[in-house]
Tab-separated table of C-alpha atoms in Angstrom:
chain	number	residue	atom	x	y	z
A	1	MET	CA	5.728	17.253	64.924
A	2	SER	CA	5.203	14.176	62.732
A	3	LYS	CA	5.243	14.514	58.977
A	4	ARG	CA	1.956	14.314	57.105
A	5	PHE	CA	1.474	12.983	53.607
A	6	ASP	CA	-1.378	12.487	51.195
A	7	LEU	CA	-0.350	8.891	50.521
A	8	ILE	CA	2.136	6.351	51.816
A	9	ILE	CA	2.634	3.004	50.094
A	10	ARG	CA	4.313	0.746	52.612
A	11	GLN	CA	6.689	-2.187	52.174
A	12	GLY	CA	6.212	-2.795	48.484
A	13	MET	CA	8.984	-3.975	46.185
A	14	LEU	CA	9.659	-0.688	44.385
A	15	VAL	CA	10.829	-1.056	40.782
A	16	CYS	CA	13.102	1.985	40.556
A	17	PRO	CA	15.646	2.877	37.854
A	18	GLU	CA	18.478	1.805	40.166
A	19	GLY	CA	16.944	-1.576	40.951
A	20	VAL	CA	14.217	-3.330	42.916
A	21	THR	CA	14.098	-2.545	46.607
A	22	LYS	CA	11.676	-3.089	49.470
A	23	ALA	CA	10.725	0.344	50.774
A	24	ASP	CA	8.043	2.897	51.561
A	25	VAL	CA	7.148	5.725	49.173
A	26	ALA	CA	5.236	8.883	50.089
A	27	VAL	CA	3.275	11.342	47.947
A	28	ASN	CA	2.273	14.941	48.644
A	29	ASP	CA	0.542	17.299	46.227
A	30	GLU	CA	0.646	14.628	43.516
A	31	LYS	CA	4.450	14.249	43.666
A	32	ILE	CA	6.743	11.650	45.212
A	33	VAL	CA	8.378	13.378	48.157
A	34	GLU	CA	10.116	10.583	50.061
A	35	ILE	CA	11.426	7.069	49.513
A	36	ALA	CA	12.881	5.247	52.480
A	37	GLU	CA	13.145	1.849	54.104
A	38	GLU	CA	10.557	3.059	56.588
A	39	ILE	CA	8.831	6.438	56.431
A	40	SER	CA	7.712	7.915	59.721
A	41	GLY	CA	4.603	10.035	59.758
A	42	GLU	CA	0.918	9.893	58.969
A	43	ALA	CA	-0.985	9.932	55.732
A	44	LYS	CA	-4.519	10.560	54.528
A	45	GLU	CA	-4.279	7.180	52.836
A	46	THR	CA	-1.931	4.286	53.569
A	47	ILE	CA	-1.608	1.267	51.300
A	48	ASP	CA	-0.062	-1.945	52.551
A	49	ALA	CA	1.852	-3.234	49.533
A	50	ALA	CA	3.636	-6.085	51.300
A	51	GLY	CA	4.129	-8.921	48.856
A	52	LYS	CA	3.433	-6.720	45.824
A	53	TYR	CA	5.686	-5.105	43.272
A	54	VAL	CA	5.231	-1.383	42.762
A	55	PHE	CA	5.950	-0.328	39.186
A	56	PRO	CA	5.890	3.191	37.848
A	57	GLY	CA	2.547	3.665	36.140
A	58	ALA	CA	2.837	2.857	32.456
A	59	THR	CA	2.661	5.391	29.632
A	60	ASP	CA	1.364	4.051	26.321
A	61	GLY	CA	2.948	6.067	23.529
A	62	HIS	CA	0.733	4.749	20.738
A	63	VAL	CA	-3.052	4.374	20.982
A	64	HIS	CA	-6.026	5.060	18.713
A	65	PHE	CA	-8.987	6.008	20.880
A	66	ASN	CA	-10.901	7.360	17.837
A	67	ASP	CA	-12.542	10.193	19.744
A	68	PRO	CA	-14.125	12.466	18.607
A	69	GLY	CA	-15.865	11.223	15.500
A	70	ARG	CA	-15.551	7.432	15.505
A	71	THR	CA	-16.883	6.721	18.951
A	72	GLU	CA	-18.661	3.623	17.677
A	73	TRP	CA	-15.131	2.116	17.586
A	74	GLU	CA	-13.725	3.358	20.908
A	75	THR	CA	-13.884	6.449	23.093
A	76	ILE	CA	-11.443	8.315	25.270
A	77	ALA	CA	-13.534	7.274	28.274
A	78	THR	CA	-13.489	3.535	27.517
A	79	GLY	CA	-9.934	3.535	26.240
A	80	SER	CA	-8.503	5.379	29.248
A	81	ASN	CA	-10.427	3.102	31.625
A	82	ALA	CA	-8.890	0.073	29.913
A	83	LEU	CA	-5.444	1.619	30.098
A	84	ALA	CA	-5.798	2.154	33.854
A	85	ALA	CA	-6.958	-1.450	34.288
A	86	GLY	CA	-3.636	-2.477	32.758
A	87	GLY	CA	-1.512	-0.312	35.047
A	88	GLY	CA	-1.435	2.690	32.735
A	89	VAL	CA	-1.449	6.302	33.897
A	90	ALA	CA	-0.967	8.116	30.581
A	91	TYR	CA	-1.270	7.713	26.835
A	92	PHE	CA	-0.408	9.549	23.637
A	93	ASP	CA	-3.356	9.378	21.250
A	94	MET	CA	-2.736	9.178	17.519
A	95	PRO	CA	-4.097	11.793	15.069
A	96	LEU	CA	-6.320	9.131	13.509
A	97	ASN	CA	-8.816	7.383	13.521
A	98	CYS	CA	-10.698	10.208	15.162
A	99	THR	CA	-12.552	12.304	12.626
A	100	PRO	CA	-11.721	14.917	11.638
A	101	CYS	CA	-8.108	13.857	12.082
A	102	THR	CA	-5.764	15.931	14.237
A	103	LEU	CA	-4.200	17.905	11.407
A	104	ASP	CA	-4.668	21.468	12.657
A	105	ALA	CA	-5.204	23.483	15.837
A	106	LYS	CA	-9.000	23.464	15.539
A	107	ASN	CA	-9.246	19.696	15.609
A	108	PHE	CA	-6.562	19.408	18.270
A	109	LYS	CA	-8.710	21.610	20.499
A	110	ASN	CA	-11.790	19.527	19.751
A	111	LYS	CA	-9.999	16.392	20.910
A	112	LEU	CA	-8.552	18.174	23.934
A	113	ALA	CA	-12.038	19.202	25.051
A	114	VAL	CA	-13.199	15.572	24.979
A	115	ALA	CA	-10.171	14.387	26.938
A	116	GLN	CA	-10.559	17.120	29.548
A	117	ARG	CA	-14.076	15.861	30.159
A	118	ASP	CA	-13.670	12.093	29.783
A	119	SER	CA	-10.108	10.885	30.280
A	120	LEU	CA	-9.532	8.904	33.448
A	121	VAL	CA	-5.737	9.199	33.113
A	122	ASP	CA	-3.231	11.708	31.749
A	123	TYR	CA	-2.891	12.204	28.012
A	124	GLY	CA	-0.885	13.696	25.199
A	125	PHE	CA	-1.748	13.987	21.531
A	126	TRP	CA	0.096	13.352	18.298
A	127	GLY	CA	-0.327	15.710	15.391
A	128	GLY	CA	-0.508	14.349	11.863
A	129	LEU	CA	1.799	15.003	8.927
A	130	THR	CA	0.201	14.643	5.497
A	131	PRO	CA	0.664	16.359	2.115
A	132	LYS	CA	-2.251	18.694	2.923
A	133	ASN	CA	-1.157	20.110	6.292
A	134	LEU	CA	2.472	21.120	5.842
A	135	ASP	CA	1.391	24.671	6.703
A	136	LYS	CA	-0.232	23.546	9.978
A	137	LEU	CA	2.775	21.992	11.748
A	138	GLU	CA	3.689	25.162	13.622
A	139	GLU	CA	0.191	25.671	15.012
A	140	LEU	CA	0.015	22.050	16.136
A	141	ALA	CA	3.368	22.474	17.883
A	142	GLU	CA	2.003	25.526	19.669
A	143	CYS	CA	-0.946	23.441	20.861
A	144	GLY	CA	1.448	21.100	22.671
A	145	VAL	CA	1.508	17.915	20.591
A	146	VAL	CA	4.061	15.310	21.687
A	147	GLY	CA	5.198	14.746	18.112
A	148	PHE	CA	3.959	14.075	14.592
A	149	LYS	CA	2.808	10.869	12.900
A	150	ALA	CA	2.932	9.954	9.214
A	151	PHE	CA	2.289	6.915	7.021
A	152	THR	CA	4.331	6.015	3.968
A	153	CYS	CA	1.500	3.679	2.913
A	154	PHE	CA	-2.297	3.836	2.972
A	155	SER	CA	-3.303	4.716	6.532
A	156	GLY	CA	-6.563	2.789	6.463
A	157	ILE	CA	-8.753	5.884	6.057
A	158	GLU	CA	-8.910	8.222	3.079
A	159	GLU	CA	-8.856	11.436	5.124
A	160	PHE	CA	-5.346	10.794	6.476
A	161	GLU	CA	-3.230	10.758	3.317
A	162	ARG	CA	0.074	8.968	3.076
A	163	MET	CA	3.309	10.960	3.196
A	164	ASP	CA	4.997	11.132	-0.221
A	165	ASP	CA	8.723	11.825	-0.570
A	166	TYR	CA	8.264	15.577	-1.015
A	167	THR	CA	6.157	15.751	2.139
A	168	ALA	CA	8.756	13.681	3.977
A	169	LEU	CA	11.562	16.024	2.976
A	170	VAL	CA	9.784	19.305	3.650
A	171	GLY	CA	8.019	17.992	6.738
A	172	MET	CA	11.202	16.675	8.308
A	173	GLU	CA	13.001	19.945	7.580
A	174	LYS	CA	10.240	21.856	9.353
A	175	LEU	CA	10.121	19.476	12.325
A	176	ALA	CA	13.892	19.588	12.729
A	177	LYS	CA	13.641	23.371	13.143
A	178	LEU	CA	10.685	23.064	15.520
A	179	GLY	CA	12.455	20.396	17.591
A	180	TYR	CA	9.688	17.787	17.318
A	181	PRO	CA	9.998	14.089	16.477
A	182	LEU	CA	8.334	12.369	13.543
A	183	MET	CA	7.010	8.846	13.975
A	184	VAL	CA	6.531	6.950	10.733
A	185	HIS	CA	4.534	3.848	9.871
A	186	CYS	CA	6.997	2.289	7.437
A	187	GLU	CA	5.684	0.078	4.668
A	188	ASN	CA	6.496	0.500	0.984
A	189	ALA	CA	3.252	1.740	-0.567
A	190	GLU	CA	3.997	0.683	-4.138
A	191	ILE	CA	4.921	-2.888	-3.244
A	192	VAL	CA	2.057	-3.383	-0.770
A	193	SER	CA	-0.582	-1.935	-3.084
A	194	ALA	CA	0.627	-3.904	-6.126
A	195	LEU	CA	0.852	-7.199	-4.246
A	196	THR	CA	-2.551	-6.613	-2.667
A	197	ALA	CA	-4.115	-5.809	-6.024
A	198	ARG	CA	-2.597	-8.946	-7.560
A	199	ALA	CA	-3.866	-11.067	-4.669
A	200	LEU	CA	-7.374	-9.655	-4.988
A	201	ALA	CA	-7.377	-10.171	-8.751
A	202	ASN	CA	-6.585	-13.823	-8.178
A	203	ASN	CA	-9.095	-14.177	-5.329
A	204	LYS	CA	-6.303	-14.847	-2.837
A	205	THR	CA	-7.576	-13.336	0.398
A	206	THR	CA	-6.385	-15.667	3.180
A	207	VAL	CA	-4.177	-14.774	6.107
A	208	ARG	CA	-1.120	-16.100	4.268
A	209	ASP	CA	-1.984	-13.973	1.235
A	210	TYR	CA	-2.079	-10.939	3.521
A	211	PHE	CA	1.325	-11.823	4.948
A	212	ALA	CA	2.717	-12.146	1.422
A	213	ALA	CA	1.397	-8.711	0.441
A	214	HIS	CA	3.072	-7.171	3.520
A	215	SER	CA	6.298	-9.169	3.399
A	216	PRO	CA	9.275	-8.112	5.553
A	217	ILE	CA	10.974	-6.252	2.688
A	218	THR	CA	8.123	-3.737	2.611
A	219	GLU	CA	9.114	-2.593	6.100
A	220	ILE	CA	12.882	-3.070	5.795
A	221	GLU	CA	13.206	-1.039	2.593
A	222	ASN	CA	11.046	1.752	3.914
A	223	VAL	CA	12.834	2.016	7.250
A	224	SER	CA	16.099	2.398	5.356
A	225	ARG	CA	14.648	5.210	3.227
A	226	MET	CA	13.176	7.100	6.169
A	227	ILE	CA	16.513	6.917	7.952
A	228	SER	CA	18.095	8.554	4.891
A	229	PHE	CA	15.594	11.427	5.078
A	230	ALA	CA	16.248	11.842	8.808
A	231	GLU	CA	20.012	11.786	8.318
A	232	GLU	CA	19.762	14.464	5.636
A	233	THR	CA	17.360	16.775	7.487
A	234	GLY	CA	18.419	16.273	11.101
A	235	CYS	CA	14.846	15.418	12.102
A	236	LYS	CA	14.357	13.161	15.118
A	237	LEU	CA	12.816	9.977	13.690
A	238	ILE	CA	10.922	7.220	15.480
A	239	ILE	CA	10.026	4.073	13.584
A	240	ALA	CA	6.516	3.069	14.595
A	241	HIS	CA	5.648	-0.478	15.685
A	242	VAL	CA	8.711	-2.091	14.139
A	243	SER	CA	7.932	-5.724	13.355
A	244	THR	CA	11.152	-7.181	11.914
A	245	ALA	CA	14.486	-7.721	13.601
A	246	ARG	CA	16.256	-6.632	10.401
A	247	ALA	CA	14.583	-3.222	10.554
A	248	VAL	CA	15.706	-2.879	14.177
A	249	GLU	CA	19.274	-3.580	13.047
A	250	LEU	CA	19.047	-0.748	10.512
A	251	VAL	CA	17.879	1.635	13.239
A	252	THR	CA	20.683	0.587	15.582
A	253	GLN	CA	23.317	0.944	12.878
A	254	ALA	CA	22.077	4.423	11.977
A	255	ARG	CA	21.951	5.522	15.598
A	256	ASN	CA	25.507	4.281	16.105
A	257	ARG	CA	26.685	6.555	13.292
A	258	GLY	CA	24.931	9.546	14.823
A	259	VAL	CA	21.456	9.629	13.258
A	260	ASP	CA	18.738	10.700	15.708
A	261	VAL	CA	16.570	7.638	15.159
A	262	SER	CA	14.926	5.096	17.465
A	263	CYS	CA	12.115	2.574	17.290
A	264	GLU	CA	9.166	1.400	19.301
A	265	THR	CA	7.763	-2.064	19.113
A	266	ILE	CA	4.402	-3.460	20.128
A	267	GLY	CA	3.571	-6.308	22.487
A	268	HIS	CA	2.027	-8.525	19.846
A	269	TYR	CA	5.242	-8.706	17.794
A	270	LEU	CA	6.883	-10.230	20.876
A	271	ILE	CA	4.006	-12.438	22.012
A	272	LEU	CA	2.195	-13.737	18.914
A	273	THR	CA	3.446	-15.443	15.749
A	274	ASP	CA	2.051	-15.831	12.254
A	275	ASP	CA	0.789	-19.278	13.210
A	276	ASP	CA	-1.158	-17.743	16.109
A	277	VAL	CA	-2.739	-15.232	13.733
A	278	GLU	CA	-3.758	-18.005	11.354
A	279	ARG	CA	-5.392	-19.820	14.264
A	280	MET	CA	-7.072	-16.741	15.787
A	281	GLY	CA	-8.290	-15.132	12.592
A	282	THR	CA	-9.070	-11.500	11.876
A	283	VAL	CA	-9.074	-10.429	15.545
A	284	ALA	CA	-5.259	-10.638	15.296
A	285	LYS	CA	-4.863	-8.782	12.004
A	286	CYS	CA	-2.638	-5.716	12.180
A	287	SER	CA	-0.272	-3.768	9.964
A	288	PRO	CA	2.598	-4.448	9.684
A	289	PRO	CA	1.587	-8.064	10.222
A	290	ILE	CA	2.792	-10.324	12.987
A	291	ARG	CA	5.836	-12.276	11.788
A	292	ASP	CA	7.136	-15.829	12.229
A	293	ALA	CA	8.602	-17.482	15.319
A	294	GLN	CA	12.186	-17.084	14.119
A	295	ASN	CA	11.762	-13.339	13.821
A	296	GLN	CA	10.070	-13.226	17.227
A	297	THR	CA	13.103	-14.874	18.849
A	298	LYS	CA	15.331	-12.246	17.265
A	299	MET	CA	13.033	-9.465	18.465
A	300	TRP	CA	13.398	-10.644	22.064
A	301	ALA	CA	17.171	-10.605	21.588
A	302	LYS	CA	16.896	-6.998	20.390
A	303	LEU	CA	14.872	-6.145	23.499
A	304	LEU	CA	17.441	-7.709	25.811
A	305	ASN	CA	20.143	-5.782	23.956
A	306	GLY	CA	18.383	-2.474	24.634
A	307	GLU	CA	17.559	-1.692	21.007
A	308	PHE	CA	13.929	-0.608	21.523
A	309	ALA	CA	13.217	2.875	22.831
A	310	PHE	CA	9.857	1.877	24.301
A	311	ILE	CA	7.011	-0.604	23.979
A	312	SER	CA	3.441	0.480	23.209
A	313	SER	CA	0.145	-1.260	22.520
A	314	ASP	CA	-0.853	0.304	19.172
A	315	HIS	CA	-4.379	-0.142	20.504
A	316	SER	CA	-6.418	0.112	17.302
A	317	PRO	CA	-10.000	-1.101	17.757
A	318	CYS	CA	-12.919	-0.889	15.375
A	319	ASP	CA	-16.553	-1.850	15.127
A	320	PRO	CA	-16.386	-5.678	15.217
A	321	LYS	CA	-18.428	-5.796	12.004
A	322	LEU	CA	-15.337	-4.482	10.203
A	323	LYS	CA	-13.502	-7.660	11.216
A	324	ASP	CA	-16.082	-9.898	9.540
A	325	GLY	CA	-15.031	-11.222	6.156
A	326	GLU	CA	-12.018	-12.393	4.193
A	327	PHE	CA	-8.722	-11.760	5.970
A	328	LEU	CA	-7.102	-9.625	3.267
A	329	LYS	CA	-10.105	-7.303	3.084
A	330	VAL	CA	-11.022	-6.633	6.736
A	331	TRP	CA	-9.812	-3.896	9.069
A	332	GLY	CA	-6.338	-4.333	10.500
A	333	GLY	CA	-5.956	-3.369	14.144
A	334	ILE	CA	-5.638	-5.048	17.539
A	335	SER	CA	-7.174	-4.043	20.884
A	336	ALA	CA	-4.396	-4.375	23.439
A	337	CYS	CA	-3.852	-1.373	25.739
A	338	GLN	CA	-5.193	-3.229	28.794
A	339	THR	CA	-2.698	-6.090	28.578
A	340	THR	CA	0.736	-4.655	27.697
A	341	LEU	CA	2.284	-4.701	31.162
A	342	SER	CA	0.893	-8.103	32.149
A	343	SER	CA	2.004	-9.508	28.776
A	344	LEU	CA	5.560	-8.300	29.265
A	345	LEU	CA	5.685	-9.659	32.800
A	346	THR	CA	4.418	-13.026	31.583
A	347	HIS	CA	6.453	-13.455	28.418
A	348	GLY	CA	9.364	-11.207	29.327
A	349	TYR	CA	10.106	-11.548	33.027
A	350	HIS	CA	8.726	-14.994	33.827
A	351	GLU	CA	9.580	-16.771	30.571
A	352	ARG	CA	12.731	-14.979	29.427
A	353	LYS	CA	14.113	-13.388	32.612
A	354	VAL	CA	13.906	-9.838	31.300
A	355	PRO	CA	14.796	-7.684	34.332
A	356	LEU	CA	11.870	-5.901	35.963
A	357	VAL	CA	13.788	-2.627	35.773
A	358	ASP	CA	13.998	-2.999	31.988
A	359	ILE	CA	10.256	-3.648	31.733
A	360	ALA	CA	9.572	-0.542	33.829
A	361	LYS	CA	11.799	1.540	31.571
A	362	LEU	CA	10.252	0.189	28.372
A	363	THR	CA	6.698	0.877	29.552
A	364	GLY	CA	7.184	4.064	31.544
A	365	GLN	CA	10.470	5.889	31.865
A	366	ASN	CA	11.836	5.784	28.327
A	367	VAL	CA	8.761	6.995	26.496
A	368	ASN	CA	8.507	10.070	28.708
A	369	GLU	CA	12.184	10.814	28.246
A	370	VAL	CA	11.969	10.415	24.467
A	371	PHE	CA	9.106	12.923	24.311
A	372	LYS	CA	10.497	15.236	27.017
A	373	ILE	CA	7.516	14.897	29.336
A	374	PRO	CA	8.690	16.250	32.700
A	375	GLY	CA	8.159	14.421	35.991
A	376	LYS	CA	6.597	11.289	34.543
A	377	GLY	CA	7.578	7.653	34.192
A	378	LYS	CA	9.722	6.580	37.125
A	379	ILE	CA	9.662	6.163	40.883
A	380	ALA	CA	11.908	9.000	42.024
A	381	ILE	CA	11.702	12.088	44.205
A	382	GLY	CA	9.901	14.931	42.445
A	383	PHE	CA	8.126	12.709	39.934
A	384	ASP	CA	4.383	12.192	39.736
A	385	GLY	CA	3.005	9.700	42.243
A	386	ASP	CA	2.091	7.209	39.521
A	387	PHE	CA	2.135	3.519	40.420
A	388	ALA	CA	0.934	0.131	39.267
A	389	LEU	CA	0.698	-2.416	42.088
A	390	VAL	CA	1.299	-5.910	40.751
A	391	ASP	CA	0.842	-9.378	42.184
A	392	LEU	CA	3.843	-10.623	40.260
A	393	ASN	CA	3.204	-14.343	40.585
A	394	GLN	CA	-0.580	-14.346	40.386
A	395	GLU	CA	-1.906	-16.150	37.329
A	396	PHE	CA	-5.177	-15.161	35.711
A	397	THR	CA	-7.048	-15.959	32.533
A	398	LEU	CA	-8.411	-12.952	30.680
A	399	HIS	CA	-12.130	-13.096	29.993
A	400	ALA	CA	-13.992	-10.796	27.631
A	401	GLU	CA	-16.152	-9.351	30.412
A	402	GLN	CA	-12.997	-8.108	32.179
A	403	LEU	CA	-12.121	-5.814	29.278
A	404	PHE	CA	-12.975	-2.127	29.558
A	405	TYR	CA	-12.885	-1.526	25.801
A	406	LYS	CA	-16.053	-0.371	24.060
A	407	HIS	CA	-16.085	-3.750	22.329
A	408	LYS	CA	-15.007	-6.722	24.449
A	409	VAL	CA	-12.725	-8.068	21.741
A	410	SER	CA	-9.012	-8.881	21.797
A	411	PRO	CA	-6.749	-11.701	20.622
A	412	TYR	CA	-5.663	-12.008	24.255
A	413	VAL	CA	-9.075	-13.134	25.494
A	414	GLY	CA	-8.598	-16.654	26.826
A	415	SER	CA	-4.872	-16.164	27.420
A	416	THR	CA	-3.319	-16.887	30.799
A	417	PHE	CA	-1.043	-14.238	32.271
A	418	ARG	CA	1.275	-14.232	35.244
A	419	GLY	CA	1.480	-10.807	36.837
A	420	LYS	CA	-1.848	-9.202	37.754
A	421	ILE	CA	-2.363	-5.474	38.214
A	422	SER	CA	-4.328	-5.017	41.427
A	423	GLN	CA	-4.264	-1.223	41.705
A	424	THR	CA	-3.347	1.791	39.559
A	425	ILE	CA	-2.545	5.138	41.147
A	426	LEU	CA	-2.372	8.415	39.224
A	427	ARG	CA	-0.663	11.360	40.909
A	428	GLY	CA	-1.418	9.859	44.325
A	429	LYS	CA	-5.061	8.972	43.656
A	430	THR	CA	-6.311	5.439	43.044
A	431	VAL	CA	-8.127	5.202	39.706
A	432	PHE	CA	-8.390	1.407	39.392
A	433	LYS	CA	-8.543	-1.258	42.082
A	434	ASP	CA	-9.428	-4.945	42.150
A	435	GLY	CA	-11.049	-5.023	38.737
A	436	LYS	CA	-12.999	-1.758	39.035
A	437	VAL	CA	-12.538	1.843	37.971
A	438	VAL	CA	-12.873	3.788	41.222
A	439	SER	CA	-12.405	7.405	40.166
A	440	LYS	CA	-14.056	10.011	38.014
A	441	PRO	CA	-11.936	11.271	35.072
A	442	ILE	CA	-8.929	13.189	36.427
A	443	GLY	CA	-6.580	13.161	33.436
A	444	LYS	CA	-4.377	16.142	32.634
A	445	HIS	CA	-2.845	17.234	29.345
A	446	LEU	CA	0.853	16.369	29.133
A	447	LYS	CA	3.012	18.791	27.137
A	448	PRO	CA	6.629	18.200	26.104
A	449	LEU	CA	9.448	20.541	27.090
A	450	VAL	CA	10.532	21.550	23.585
């Protein structure tokens, strides 16, 4: 009797942890059940992937979908559609800029209800750590957050207060006992606020004035301090969207001496430079800011040396009206979750010969391992049947109308990429194909094994 499967993908170049190999892969009951040179049997659906590369579906560990509460900026529906269009099968949504922020069980459940209704792909949620919710960390852990997020500087919204040193100490002690990681946006609040105030007082509001107010030392100093707190408390620390190679060095040095610390970086710190931002304008403003070309070269060296835990998009959209005005004063955030994988294939694999296996790990496997999400992130027996089918050598220019974001805005509009996602498959079901979302929302809540 011949074997029967829900799905067989035939003769694709599978990007597996062990290497790239031409093979078939079969899925039953949402899980990968067989990988072989040629799988015998029948399937409800068969995909001919000859000539395409089959990546594990990407997991974006850092997005702001702003839902519920700020749905005029983005929604879980539009954000998850965009993620799928970029080869993504899961995301971890930040505790802001939804409103109310995810600082307790009640607001976690409110966000969960929206995702259960609207999310095309799988999802996890960050809880927040602020001075006002130190007594809520346990209940958020019980809800199934993937970890906790804090800012050492102004977060951008008043309702999500920055973490002072007392909150850092007590919060990290609590999280160490709970077994949850803390991700920190590291910029020195006193330096940034004083330099910004001085710039405003002198009517210096250009892009270069913004860079000066958020100079590299504001990140480097703060990363060093947060590592000290983590070393003292035993809390697992993740440095958010690290932008400077020097800060990466501090993380690597601490990890080598036994501190449980790692860092993520974001595509735009590898792809754009300060000169690009000056040319593009406020659409490319983010915090920490994009650095110079010399730093970018060093960041690629850090990537090739395996010093980043994972790469995210830090997708942080807003109402475009908030981007109108003087650079120093407007909202800082970049819309990017649809382009992370294609960007890394273009600028990493094609331009710098970053191995495809490394790109797959940085966008899929590692983030799920860091957060202890079972069965997600790689092409292996027993894992979810999550795939991104890629025409590796196909070039395309991104046009605004191809974006699935609520607002068709991104610094990558007009850019040419090499490596086009043709199909995204979540747990054996196609959710995106040939430029179109082809499924109703089927996302599930991902909980860590803590």
